[in-house]
Structure formats: C-alpha cells, structure tokens
C-alpha positions as YAML, in Angstrom:
chain: A
units: angstrom
residues:
- id: 1
  name: MET
  ca: [-1.99, 4.76, -13.10]
- id: 2
  name: MET
  ca: [1.19, 2.72, -13.44]
- id: 3
  name: ILE
  ca: [-0.37, -0.61, -14.41]
- id: 4
  name: PRO
  ca: [-1.50, 0.50, -17.92]
- id: 5
  name: LEU
  ca: [1.97, 1.95, -18.54]
- id: 6
  name: ALA
  ca: [3.58, -1.31, -17.44]
- id: 7
  name: LEU
  ca: [1.25, -3.35, -19.65]
- id: 8
  name: GLY
  ca: [2.16, -1.15, -22.60]
- id: 9
  name: MET
  ca: [5.86, -1.63, -21.92]
- id: 10
  name: LEU
  ca: [5.42, -5.40, -21.75]
- id: 11
  name: VAL
  ca: [3.60, -5.42, -25.09]
- id: 12
  name: LEU
  ca: [6.38, -3.38, -26.71]
- id: 13
  name: ALA
  ca: [8.98, -5.68, -25.18]
- id: 14
  name: LYS
  ca: [6.97, -8.71, -26.41]
- id: 15
  name: LYS
  ca: [6.71, -9.98, -22.83]
- id: 16
  name: ASP
  ca: [2.94, -9.59, -22.38]
- id: 17
  name: ASN
  ca: [2.62, -12.99, -20.70]
- id: 18
  name: VAL
  ca: [3.76, -14.57, -17.44]
- id: 19
  name: SER
  ca: [7.54, -14.14, -17.61]
- id: 20
  name: ALA
  ca: [10.42, -13.12, -15.40]
- id: 21
  name: GLU
  ca: [10.24, -9.61, -16.81]
- id: 22
  name: SER
  ca: [6.48, -9.26, -16.28]
- id: 23
  name: LYS
  ca: [6.74, -10.55, -12.70]
- id: 24
  name: PHE
  ca: [9.62, -8.21, -11.92]
- id: 25
  name: LEU
  ca: [7.89, -5.17, -13.39]
- id: 26
  name: MET
  ca: [4.41, -5.77, -11.99]
- id: 27
  name: LEU
  ca: [5.56, -6.76, -8.50]
- id: 28
  name: GLY
  ca: [8.02, -3.87, -8.56]
- id: 29
  name: ILE
  ca: [5.11, -1.48, -9.14]
- id: 30
  name: ALA
  ca: [3.05, -2.94, -6.29]
- id: 31
  name: TYR
  ca: [5.92, -3.01, -3.84]
- id: 32
  name: SER
  ca: [7.06, 0.49, -4.83]
- id: 33
  name: ALA
  ca: [3.55, 1.77, -4.14]
- id: 34
  name: ASN
  ca: [3.61, 0.10, -0.71]
- id: 35
  name: ILE
  ca: [7.05, 1.46, 0.16]
- id: 36
  name: GLY
  ca: [6.38, 4.92, -1.25]
- id: 37
  name: GLY
  ca: [3.12, 5.05, 0.65]
- id: 38
  name: VAL
  ca: [4.94, 5.49, 3.95]
- id: 39
  name: ILE
  ca: [6.62, 8.78, 2.98]
- id: 40
  name: THR
  ca: [3.83, 11.13, 4.12]
- id: 41
  name: MET
  ca: [1.19, 10.75, 6.81]
- id: 42
  name: ILE
  ca: [-1.60, 11.26, 4.26]
- id: 43
  name: SER
  ca: [-0.40, 8.62, 1.78]
- id: 44
  name: THR
  ca: [-2.38, 5.74, 3.29]
- id: 45
  name: PRO
  ca: [-5.10, 5.34, 5.94]
- id: 46
  name: PRO
  ca: [-2.76, 3.50, 8.38]
- id: 47
  name: ASN
  ca: [-0.38, 6.47, 8.27]
- id: 48
  name: ALA
  ca: [-3.19, 8.88, 9.14]
- id: 49
  name: ILE
  ca: [-4.37, 6.61, 11.96]
- id: 50
  name: GLY
  ca: [-0.89, 6.30, 13.45]
- id: 51
  name: ALA
  ca: [-0.06, 10.00, 13.10]
- id: 52
  name: GLY
  ca: [-3.33, 10.90, 14.80]
- id: 53
  name: ILE
  ca: [-2.68, 8.54, 17.70]
- id: 54
  name: PHE
  ca: [0.80, 9.66, 18.73]
- id: 55
  name: GLY
  ca: [0.53, 13.22, 17.41]
- id: 56
  name: ILE
  ca: [3.24, 14.09, 14.91]
- id: 57
  name: SER
  ca: [3.58, 16.88, 12.36]
- id: 58
  name: PHE
  ca: [3.88, 16.42, 8.60]
- id: 59
  name: LEU
  ca: [7.59, 17.31, 8.54]
- id: 60
  name: GLN
  ca: [8.39, 15.24, 11.63]
- id: 61
  name: TRP
  ca: [6.86, 12.22, 9.93]
- id: 62
  name: MET
  ca: [8.98, 12.75, 6.82]
- id: 63
  name: LYS
  ca: [12.12, 13.11, 8.92]
- id: 64
  name: TYR
  ca: [11.81, 9.40, 9.68]
- id: 65
  name: SER
  ca: [9.97, 8.10, 6.62]
- id: 66
  name: VAL
  ca: [12.19, 9.53, 3.86]
- id: 67
  name: PRO
  ca: [15.43, 7.92, 5.15]
- id: 68
  name: LEU
  ca: [13.51, 4.68, 5.63]
- id: 69
  name: PHE
  ca: [12.28, 4.81, 2.04]
- id: 70
  name: LEU
  ca: [15.80, 5.49, 0.76]
- id: 71
  name: ILE
  ca: [16.99, 2.36, 2.59]
- id: 72
  name: THR
  ca: [14.17, -0.03, 1.74]
- id: 73
  name: PHE
  ca: [13.54, 0.82, -1.92]
- id: 74
  name: PRO
  ca: [16.99, -0.31, -3.19]
- id: 75
  name: VAL
  ca: [16.69, -3.46, -1.07]
- id: 76
  name: MET
  ca: [13.35, -4.29, -2.70]
- id: 77
  name: VAL
  ca: [14.71, -3.76, -6.23]
- id: 78
  name: THR
  ca: [17.76, -5.89, -5.43]
- id: 79
  name: VAL
  ca: [15.65, -8.77, -4.05]
- id: 80
  name: LEU
  ca: [13.31, -8.81, -7.07]
- id: 81
  name: THR
  ca: [16.27, -8.63, -9.47]
- id: 82
  name: LEU
  ca: [18.04, -11.56, -7.81]
- id: 83
  name: TYR
  ca: [14.85, -13.60, -7.46]
- id: 84
  name: PHE
  ca: [13.36, -13.21, -10.96]
- id: 85
  name: LYS
  ca: [16.57, -12.50, -12.90]
- id: 86
  name: PRO
  ca: [14.92, -10.40, -15.65]
- id: 87
  name: ASP
  ca: [16.70, -9.86, -18.96]
- id: 88
  name: LYS
  ca: [18.53, -6.57, -18.39]
- id: 89
  name: LYS
  ca: [19.41, -6.26, -22.09]
- id: 90
  name: LYS
  ca: [15.84, -6.58, -23.31]
- id: 91
  name: SER
  ca: [14.99, -3.70, -25.62]
- id: 92
  name: ILE
  ca: [11.60, -2.09, -26.17]
- id: 93
  name: SER
  ca: [10.29, -1.83, -29.70]
- id: 94
  name: VAL
  ca: [9.52, 1.55, -31.18]
- id: 95
  name: LEU
  ca: [5.81, 1.97, -31.72]
- id: 96
  name: ILE
  ca: [4.46, 4.71, -33.97]
- id: 97
  name: ILE
  ca: [0.90, 5.59, -33.02]
- id: 98
  name: GLU
  ca: [-1.25, 7.47, -35.49]
- id: 99
  name: LYS
  ca: [-3.37, 10.17, -33.92]
- id: 100
  name: ASP
  ca: [-7.01, 9.20, -33.62]
- id: 101
  name: ASN
  ca: [-9.06, 12.35, -34.03]
- id: 102
  name: THR
  ca: [-12.21, 10.52, -32.94]
- id: 103
  name: ALA
  ca: [-10.80, 9.63, -29.52]
- id: 104
  name: PRO
  ca: [-12.16, 11.84, -26.69]
- id: 105
  name: THR
  ca: [-8.66, 12.72, -25.50]
- id: 106
  name: LYS
  ca: [-9.44, 16.29, -24.47]
- id: 107
  name: THR
  ca: [-12.57, 15.29, -22.59]
- id: 108
  name: LEU
  ca: [-10.77, 12.47, -20.78]
- id: 109
  name: THR
  ca: [-7.87, 14.78, -19.87]
- id: 110
  name: ALA
  ca: [-10.25, 17.42, -18.54]
- id: 111
  name: ILE
  ca: [-12.13, 14.88, -16.38]
- id: 112
  name: PHE
  ca: [-8.85, 13.44, -15.10]
- id: 113
  name: LEU
  ca: [-7.45, 16.85, -14.10]
- id: 114
  name: PHE
  ca: [-10.78, 17.87, -12.57]
- id: 115
  name: THR
  ca: [-10.85, 14.70, -10.46]
- id: 116
  name: ILE
  ca: [-7.26, 15.15, -9.26]
- id: 117
  name: THR
  ca: [-8.00, 18.77, -8.37]
- id: 118
  name: LEU
  ca: [-11.02, 17.78, -6.28]
- id: 119
  name: TRP
  ca: [-8.96, 15.16, -4.43]
- id: 120
  name: MET
  ca: [-6.23, 17.70, -3.68]
- id: 121
  name: MET
  ca: [-8.83, 20.17, -2.36]
- id: 122
  name: GLU
  ca: [-10.43, 17.69, 0.04]
- id: 123
  name: GLY
  ca: [-9.35, 19.72, 3.07]
- id: 124
  name: ILE
  ca: [-11.28, 22.75, 1.75]
- id: 125
  name: LEU
  ca: [-14.28, 21.21, 0.01]
- id: 126
  name: ALA
  ca: [-15.15, 18.41, 2.45]
- id: 127
  name: PRO
  ca: [-15.93, 20.80, 5.37]
- id: 128
  name: LEU
  ca: [-17.92, 23.07, 3.05]
- id: 129
  name: LEU
  ca: [-20.03, 20.09, 1.95]
- id: 130
  name: ASN
  ca: [-20.26, 18.87, 5.57]
- id: 131
  name: MET
  ca: [-18.61, 15.55, 4.63]
- id: 132
  name: SER
  ca: [-16.48, 14.15, 7.43]
- id: 133
  name: SER
  ca: [-15.64, 11.01, 5.46]
- id: 134
  name: ASN
  ca: [-15.92, 9.34, 2.05]
- id: 135
  name: PHE
  ca: [-15.22, 12.57, 0.15]
- id: 136
  name: ASN
  ca: [-12.62, 10.90, -2.11]
- id: 137
  name: SER
  ca: [-15.00, 8.03, -2.82]
- id: 138
  name: MET
  ca: [-17.75, 10.42, -3.87]
- id: 139
  name: VAL
  ca: [-15.32, 12.24, -6.17]
- id: 140
  name: ALA
  ca: [-14.39, 8.93, -7.81]
- id: 141
  name: ILE
  ca: [-18.07, 8.05, -8.35]
- id: 142
  name: PHE
  ca: [-18.70, 11.51, -9.78]
- id: 143
  name: ALA
  ca: [-15.77, 11.04, -12.19]
- id: 144
  name: ILE
  ca: [-17.30, 7.76, -13.41]
- id: 145
  name: PHE
  ca: [-20.61, 9.58, -13.92]
- id: 146
  name: LEU
  ca: [-18.83, 12.24, -16.00]
- id: 147
  name: LEU
  ca: [-17.13, 9.57, -18.12]
- id: 148
  name: PHE
  ca: [-20.55, 8.06, -18.82]
- id: 149
  name: ILE
  ca: [-22.54, 11.21, -19.65]
- id: 150
  name: THR
  ca: [-19.74, 12.54, -21.90]
- id: 151
  name: LYS
  ca: [-19.72, 9.14, -23.69]
- id: 152
  name: VAL
  ca: [-16.02, 8.59, -23.07]
- id: 153
  name: LEU
  ca: [-17.04, 5.13, -21.82]
- id: 154
  name: THR
  ca: [-20.21, 3.13, -22.27]
- id: 155
  name: TRP
  ca: [-22.01, 1.66, -19.29]
- id: 156
  name: ASP
  ca: [-20.97, -1.85, -20.32]
- id: 157
  name: GLU
  ca: [-17.31, -0.78, -20.44]
- id: 158
  name: ILE
  ca: [-17.61, 0.75, -16.98]
- id: 159
  name: MET
  ca: [-19.20, -2.37, -15.50]
- id: 160
  name: ASN
  ca: [-16.68, -4.68, -17.17]
- id: 161
  name: SER
  ca: [-13.81, -2.66, -15.67]
- id: 162
  name: ILE
  ca: [-15.06, -3.21, -12.09]
- id: 163
  name: ARG
  ca: [-13.32, -6.20, -10.49]
- id: 164
  name: LEU
  ca: [-15.91, -7.51, -8.06]
- id: 165
  name: GLU
  ca: [-13.53, -10.17, -6.75]
- id: 166
  name: ILE
  ca: [-11.16, -7.43, -5.57]
- id: 167
  name: LEU
  ca: [-14.00, -5.58, -3.81]
- id: 168
  name: LEU
  ca: [-15.02, -8.82, -2.09]
- id: 169
  name: LEU
  ca: [-11.39, -9.45, -1.13]
- id: 170
  name: PHE
  ca: [-11.06, -6.12, 0.67]
- id: 171
  name: GLY
  ca: [-14.57, -6.33, 2.11]
- id: 172
  name: GLY
  ca: [-13.58, -9.65, 3.64]
- id: 173
  name: GLY
  ca: [-10.41, -8.12, 5.05]
- id: 174
  name: LEU
  ca: [-12.29, -5.25, 6.67]
- id: 175
  name: THR
  ca: [-14.89, -7.65, 8.09]
- id: 176
  name: LEU
  ca: [-12.19, -9.90, 9.52]
- id: 177
  name: GLY
  ca: [-10.52, -6.93, 11.19]
- id: 178
  name: MET
  ca: [-13.84, -5.82, 12.70]
- id: 179
  name: LEU
  ca: [-14.55, -9.33, 14.04]
- id: 180
  name: ILE
  ca: [-11.08, -9.67, 15.58]
- id: 181
  name: ASP
  ca: [-11.47, -6.28, 17.22]
- id: 182
  name: GLN
  ca: [-15.02, -6.73, 18.54]
- id: 183
  name: SER
  ca: [-14.45, -10.30, 19.74]
- id: 184
  name: GLY
  ca: [-11.54, -9.20, 21.91]
- id: 185
  name: LEU
  ca: [-9.10, -11.47, 20.09]
- id: 186
  name: GLY
  ca: [-6.96, -8.50, 19.03]
- id: 187
  name: ALA
  ca: [-6.60, -7.23, 22.58]
- id: 188
  name: LEU
  ca: [-5.80, -10.77, 23.75]
- id: 189
  name: LEU
  ca: [-3.04, -11.15, 21.14]
- id: 190
  name: VAL
  ca: [-1.49, -7.80, 22.03]
- id: 191
  name: ASN
  ca: [-1.61, -8.60, 25.74]
- id: 192
  name: GLN
  ca: [0.13, -11.90, 25.10]
- id: 193
  name: ILE
  ca: [2.88, -10.09, 23.23]
- id: 194
  name: ALA
  ca: [3.09, -7.46, 26.00]
- id: 195
  name: GLY
  ca: [4.01, -10.18, 28.47]
- id: 196
  name: LEU
  ca: [7.27, -10.70, 26.59]
- id: 197
  name: ILE
  ca: [8.67, -7.26, 27.40]
- id: 198
  name: THR
  ca: [9.74, -8.38, 30.87]
- id: 199
  name: SER
  ca: [11.68, -11.35, 29.52]
- id: 200
  name: VAL
  ca: [13.21, -10.21, 26.21]
- id: 201
  name: PRO
  ca: [15.41, -7.25, 25.18]
- id: 202
  name: MET
  ca: [13.68, -4.13, 23.85]
- id: 203
  name: PHE
  ca: [15.03, -4.69, 20.31]
- id: 204
  name: PHE
  ca: [13.56, -8.19, 20.12]
- id: 205
  name: PHE
  ca: [10.25, -6.99, 21.60]
- id: 206
  name: LEU
  ca: [10.04, -4.24, 18.97]
- id: 207
  name: TRP
  ca: [10.81, -6.77, 16.23]
- id: 208
  name: ILE
  ca: [7.93, -8.97, 17.47]
- id: 209
  name: ILE
  ca: [5.58, -5.95, 17.28]
- id: 210
  name: VAL
  ca: [6.69, -5.27, 13.69]
- id: 211
  name: ILE
  ca: [6.30, -8.92, 12.64]
- id: 212
  name: PHE
  ca: [2.87, -9.05, 14.30]
- id: 213
  name: SER
  ca: [1.73, -5.95, 12.39]
- id: 214
  name: ILE
  ca: [3.03, -7.34, 9.09]
- id: 215
  name: LEU
  ca: [1.31, -10.70, 9.61]
- id: 216
  name: LEU
  ca: [-2.01, -9.04, 10.43]
- id: 217
  name: THR
  ca: [-1.70, -6.96, 7.27]
- id: 218
  name: GLU
  ca: [-1.13, -10.07, 5.17]
- id: 219
  name: PHE
  ca: [-4.48, -11.58, 6.14]
- id: 220
  name: MET
  ca: [-6.68, -8.47, 6.31]
- id: 221
  name: SER
  ca: [-6.68, -4.97, 4.89]
- id: 222
  name: ASN
  ca: [-3.89, -2.76, 6.21]
- id: 223
  name: THR
  ca: [-6.48, -0.15, 7.22]
- id: 224
  name: ALA
  ca: [-8.37, -2.67, 9.35]
- id: 225
  name: SER
  ca: [-5.21, -4.04, 10.96]
- id: 226
  name: ALA
  ca: [-3.91, -0.55, 11.76]
- id: 227
  name: ALA
  ca: [-7.24, 0.57, 13.20]
- id: 228
  name: MET
  ca: [-7.23, -2.47, 15.47]
- id: 229
  name: ILE
  ca: [-3.62, -2.73, 16.64]
- id: 230
  name: LEU
  ca: [-2.39, 0.87, 16.87]
- id: 231
  name: PRO
  ca: [-4.77, 2.08, 19.63]
- id: 232
  name: LEU
  ca: [-3.93, -1.08, 21.62]
- id: 233
  name: LEU
  ca: [-0.20, -0.43, 21.27]
- id: 234
  name: PHE
  ca: [-0.69, 3.17, 22.35]
- id: 235
  name: THR
  ca: [-2.49, 2.03, 25.50]
- id: 236
  name: LEU
  ca: [0.15, -0.64, 26.11]
- id: 237
  name: SER
  ca: [3.02, 1.85, 25.83]
- id: 238
  name: ASN
  ca: [1.34, 4.15, 28.36]
- id: 239
  name: GLN
  ca: [0.85, 1.25, 30.78]
- id: 240
  name: LEU
  ca: [4.50, 0.25, 30.42]
- id: 241
  name: HIS
  ca: [5.70, 3.89, 30.61]
- id: 242
  name: ILE
  ca: [7.31, 3.69, 27.16]
- id: 243
  name: ASN
  ca: [7.37, 6.50, 24.59]
- id: 244
  name: PRO
  ca: [4.31, 5.62, 22.42]
- id: 245
  name: THR
  ca: [6.17, 6.60, 19.26]
- id: 246
  name: ILE
  ca: [8.64, 3.73, 19.74]
- id: 247
  name: LEU
  ca: [5.86, 1.13, 19.44]
- id: 248
  name: VAL
  ca: [3.18, 2.86, 17.37]
- id: 249
  name: PHE
  ca: [5.38, 4.36, 14.62]
- id: 250
  name: PRO
  ca: [7.06, 1.07, 13.54]
- id: 251
  name: ALA
  ca: [3.74, -0.77, 13.70]
- id: 252
  name: THR
  ca: [2.16, 1.93, 11.52]
- id: 253
  name: ILE
  ca: [4.84, 1.61, 8.85]
- id: 254
  name: ALA
  ca: [4.71, -2.20, 9.08]
- id: 255
  name: ALA
  ca: [1.01, -2.07, 8.20]
- id: 256
  name: SER
  ca: [2.08, -1.09, 4.66]
- id: 257
  name: TYR
  ca: [4.74, -3.81, 4.47]
- id: 258
  name: GLY
  ca: [2.54, -6.75, 3.60]
- id: 259
  name: PHE
  ca: [4.19, -8.14, 0.46]
- id: 260
  name: MET
  ca: [3.18, -11.82, 0.44]
- id: 261
  name: LEU
  ca: [-0.59, -11.96, -0.15]
- id: 262
  name: PRO
  ca: [-3.04, -10.02, -2.36]
- id: 263
  name: ALA
  ca: [-5.32, -9.07, 0.55]
- id: 264
  name: GLY
  ca: [-2.64, -7.08, 2.37]
- id: 265
  name: THR
  ca: [-2.66, -3.85, 0.39]
- id: 266
  name: PRO
  ca: [-4.56, -2.45, -2.63]
- id: 267
  name: PRO
  ca: [-1.45, -2.49, -4.89]
- id: 268
  name: ASN
  ca: [-0.92, -6.19, -4.13]
- id: 269
  name: ALA
  ca: [-4.52, -6.98, -5.03]
- id: 270
  name: MET
  ca: [-4.49, -5.00, -8.28]
- id: 271
  name: ILE
  ca: [-1.24, -6.57, -9.47]
- id: 272
  name: PHE
  ca: [-2.46, -10.06, -8.59]
- id: 273
  name: ALA
  ca: [-5.71, -9.39, -10.47]
- id: 274
  name: SER
  ca: [-3.71, -8.52, -13.61]
- id: 275
  name: GLY
  ca: [-2.83, -12.20, -13.98]
- id: 276
  name: PHE
  ca: [0.87, -11.56, -14.59]
- id: 277
  name: VAL
  ca: [2.05, -12.64, -11.13]
- id: 278
  name: PRO
  ca: [1.21, -16.13, -9.78]
- id: 279
  name: GLN
  ca: [0.47, -16.15, -6.06]
- id: 280
  name: LYS
  ca: [3.35, -18.52, -5.31]
- id: 281
  name: ASP
  ca: [5.85, -16.03, -6.75]
- id: 282
  name: MET
  ca: [4.27, -13.16, -4.80]
- id: 283
  name: ALA
  ca: [4.40, -15.27, -1.62]
- id: 284
  name: LYS
  ca: [8.03, -16.36, -2.03]
- id: 285
  name: ALA
  ca: [9.44, -12.97, -3.01]
- id: 286
  name: GLY
  ca: [7.20, -11.27, -0.46]
- id: 287
  name: LEU
  ca: [8.39, -13.52, 2.36]
- id: 288
  name: ILE
  ca: [12.01, -12.59, 1.70]
- id: 289
  name: ILE
  ca: [11.19, -8.87, 1.61]
- id: 290
  name: ASN
  ca: [8.99, -9.16, 4.71]
- id: 291
  name: MET
  ca: [11.84, -10.63, 6.75]
- id: 292
  name: LEU
  ca: [14.43, -8.16, 5.50]
- id: 293
  name: PHE
  ca: [12.15, -5.16, 5.99]
- id: 294
  name: SER
  ca: [11.13, -6.27, 9.49]
- id: 295
  name: ILE
  ca: [14.80, -6.27, 10.52]
- id: 296
  name: ILE
  ca: [15.49, -2.94, 8.78]
- id: 297
  name: LEU
  ca: [12.40, -1.30, 10.28]
- id: 298
  name: THR
  ca: [13.15, -2.55, 13.77]
- id: 299
  name: SER
  ca: [16.81, -1.55, 13.62]
- id: 300
  name: PHE
  ca: [16.02, 1.89, 12.23]
- id: 301
  name: PHE
  ca: [13.49, 2.88, 14.90]
- id: 302
  name: TYR
  ca: [15.43, 1.20, 17.71]
- id: 303
  name: LEU
  ca: [18.51, 3.25, 16.87]
- id: 304
  name: VAL
  ca: [16.68, 6.50, 16.09]
- id: 305
  name: LEU
  ca: [13.98, 6.59, 18.77]
- id: 306
  name: SER
  ca: [15.44, 4.68, 21.70]
...
C-alpha cells in the first residue's frame, strides 16, 4: 500500500530515480514495516509461531513489543538520515489531477474494502469454510478474480504486475529453511550455541541467540527461520531450566529484524524489486541497523525478563 504513495511523492519531488531521497524513503518504508510488524502477535507469521510456543496473550505481547517499537523506530530513522543524508528542504510540487469519470474508482474501492473485510473476519469465516490455513491467500486470489471480471484490470495487466522473481526468491528461502530443518543442521547449530551457556554470561548468550536468528532471517524467509529455530530454543530452554520466554521471545522478534538482504522479509524484497535501492546500500545500512537492534533487543529483554 505504501509503495505507490512513495512513488507518487518521488515523482512530485522530481526524485523518481536512484537518489539519496528515494533510498531513504523506500528503505524507510521497508524497515518501518519490519519494525511495526512486531507490535502484535498476528502481524507476521513468526510472531504467531513464537506466541503459540511460549503461550502469551495479545495484551501481554504488546506490553513488551510497543516499548520496543518506540525505541527502535527513532533509531532506524536516525541511521537512515545520517547514512543517506536526504535533502530535508526538498519541497513537493503541487499536482492538480482532473477527475477521470471513466476510471472504475467506485468498483475498485468496493473490491478493496470487501477484501480487507474478509481478511479481518478470518477468525469467523475460516472455521465456517473448514479452512485451517491459506484463507488469506484464497481471499487475495478471489480479489484478483473480481478485478478481472469487473474489468478494472485486464488479464495482461494482472500478469505483468506479478513479480515472478520475488516468488522464486521466497520459494527458495522456504525450501532452504525446510532443508536445514530436515537435514538436522538447524538442531546441530542450536546445540553448538547451547554449549556456550556454561562458559559465557547470560547477556552475551542471549545476544548470540538474537544474532543467530537475524542471520538466519537474512538468508531465508523469516517464517521458515522462525519455524525452524523457535521450537529448538523452546526445547533448549526447558533442558537448561530457563524461562522459555527469555530465549524464544527475543528470537521471535529478531526474525523480523533482517534488514540487509532482500530475501529476509517481504518488505525488503518488494522495495528491492522497485529498483530504487541498490543492494549494496541495503546491505550497508542494514548491517548498521542489524548490529544496533541486536544490542537493543538483547538489552531490553535481558533487563525486562531476567
């Protein structure tokens, strides 16, 4: 939803090319979506996986996530501002748009609101339709079908809007996560990290868990990495007689903190596909934010949960 608005702003500001302003705005949108996605347990699949593992209510989750968001969001904006140095005095031109009576605005608005309503009613409609999964995906496909039969979009326009390279990117991430899990490599890596708890302080051990979760997210989808690592951390915490929340909660949040590579999260991939952010800039700015956020995340949960 935000990318078309950002593209419109860049056109009005006459910065619709690769520039400091376009990088700042587009990366800011992706990173804001990642950071904002930790606020509720239903925002992202990793949140739902983590909340289901250690059992936490909606309000209990927000008791930790909202303060964390309020800390990390200004840090992210500050880092991007200092790194890209966008023109703060740049003005946006005034654009007068004449109303196009031939545009299917009402039909598009109705389909949009109908789709959002169905997504919000998943908890009611999915059980009635006996759909334990993929309800939101089916709603999205149905919305595309409505756009086609109402002639809001032609079939060629629909097909041209599908970025197959992004689908392959995430398919590869999910496949990699499955292979790491089924081969036993994931369990081996976690067990190797678990051996450190007897030789390092708890704060440093927690920081290693957070860094490990972030790195996994960078190279595979955050859903796949969370599904692999969180159950292992839960088992590990029980074996070590540690409160599972101390290990699982930070690792869950860290699964949304992959800022360096496009494969980490859907917002990263969509912004990279726009062509306004070179991968080297995403990697450099993302590395700085990764390191800062790993320290903030570790410190926050160490102080609050220990």
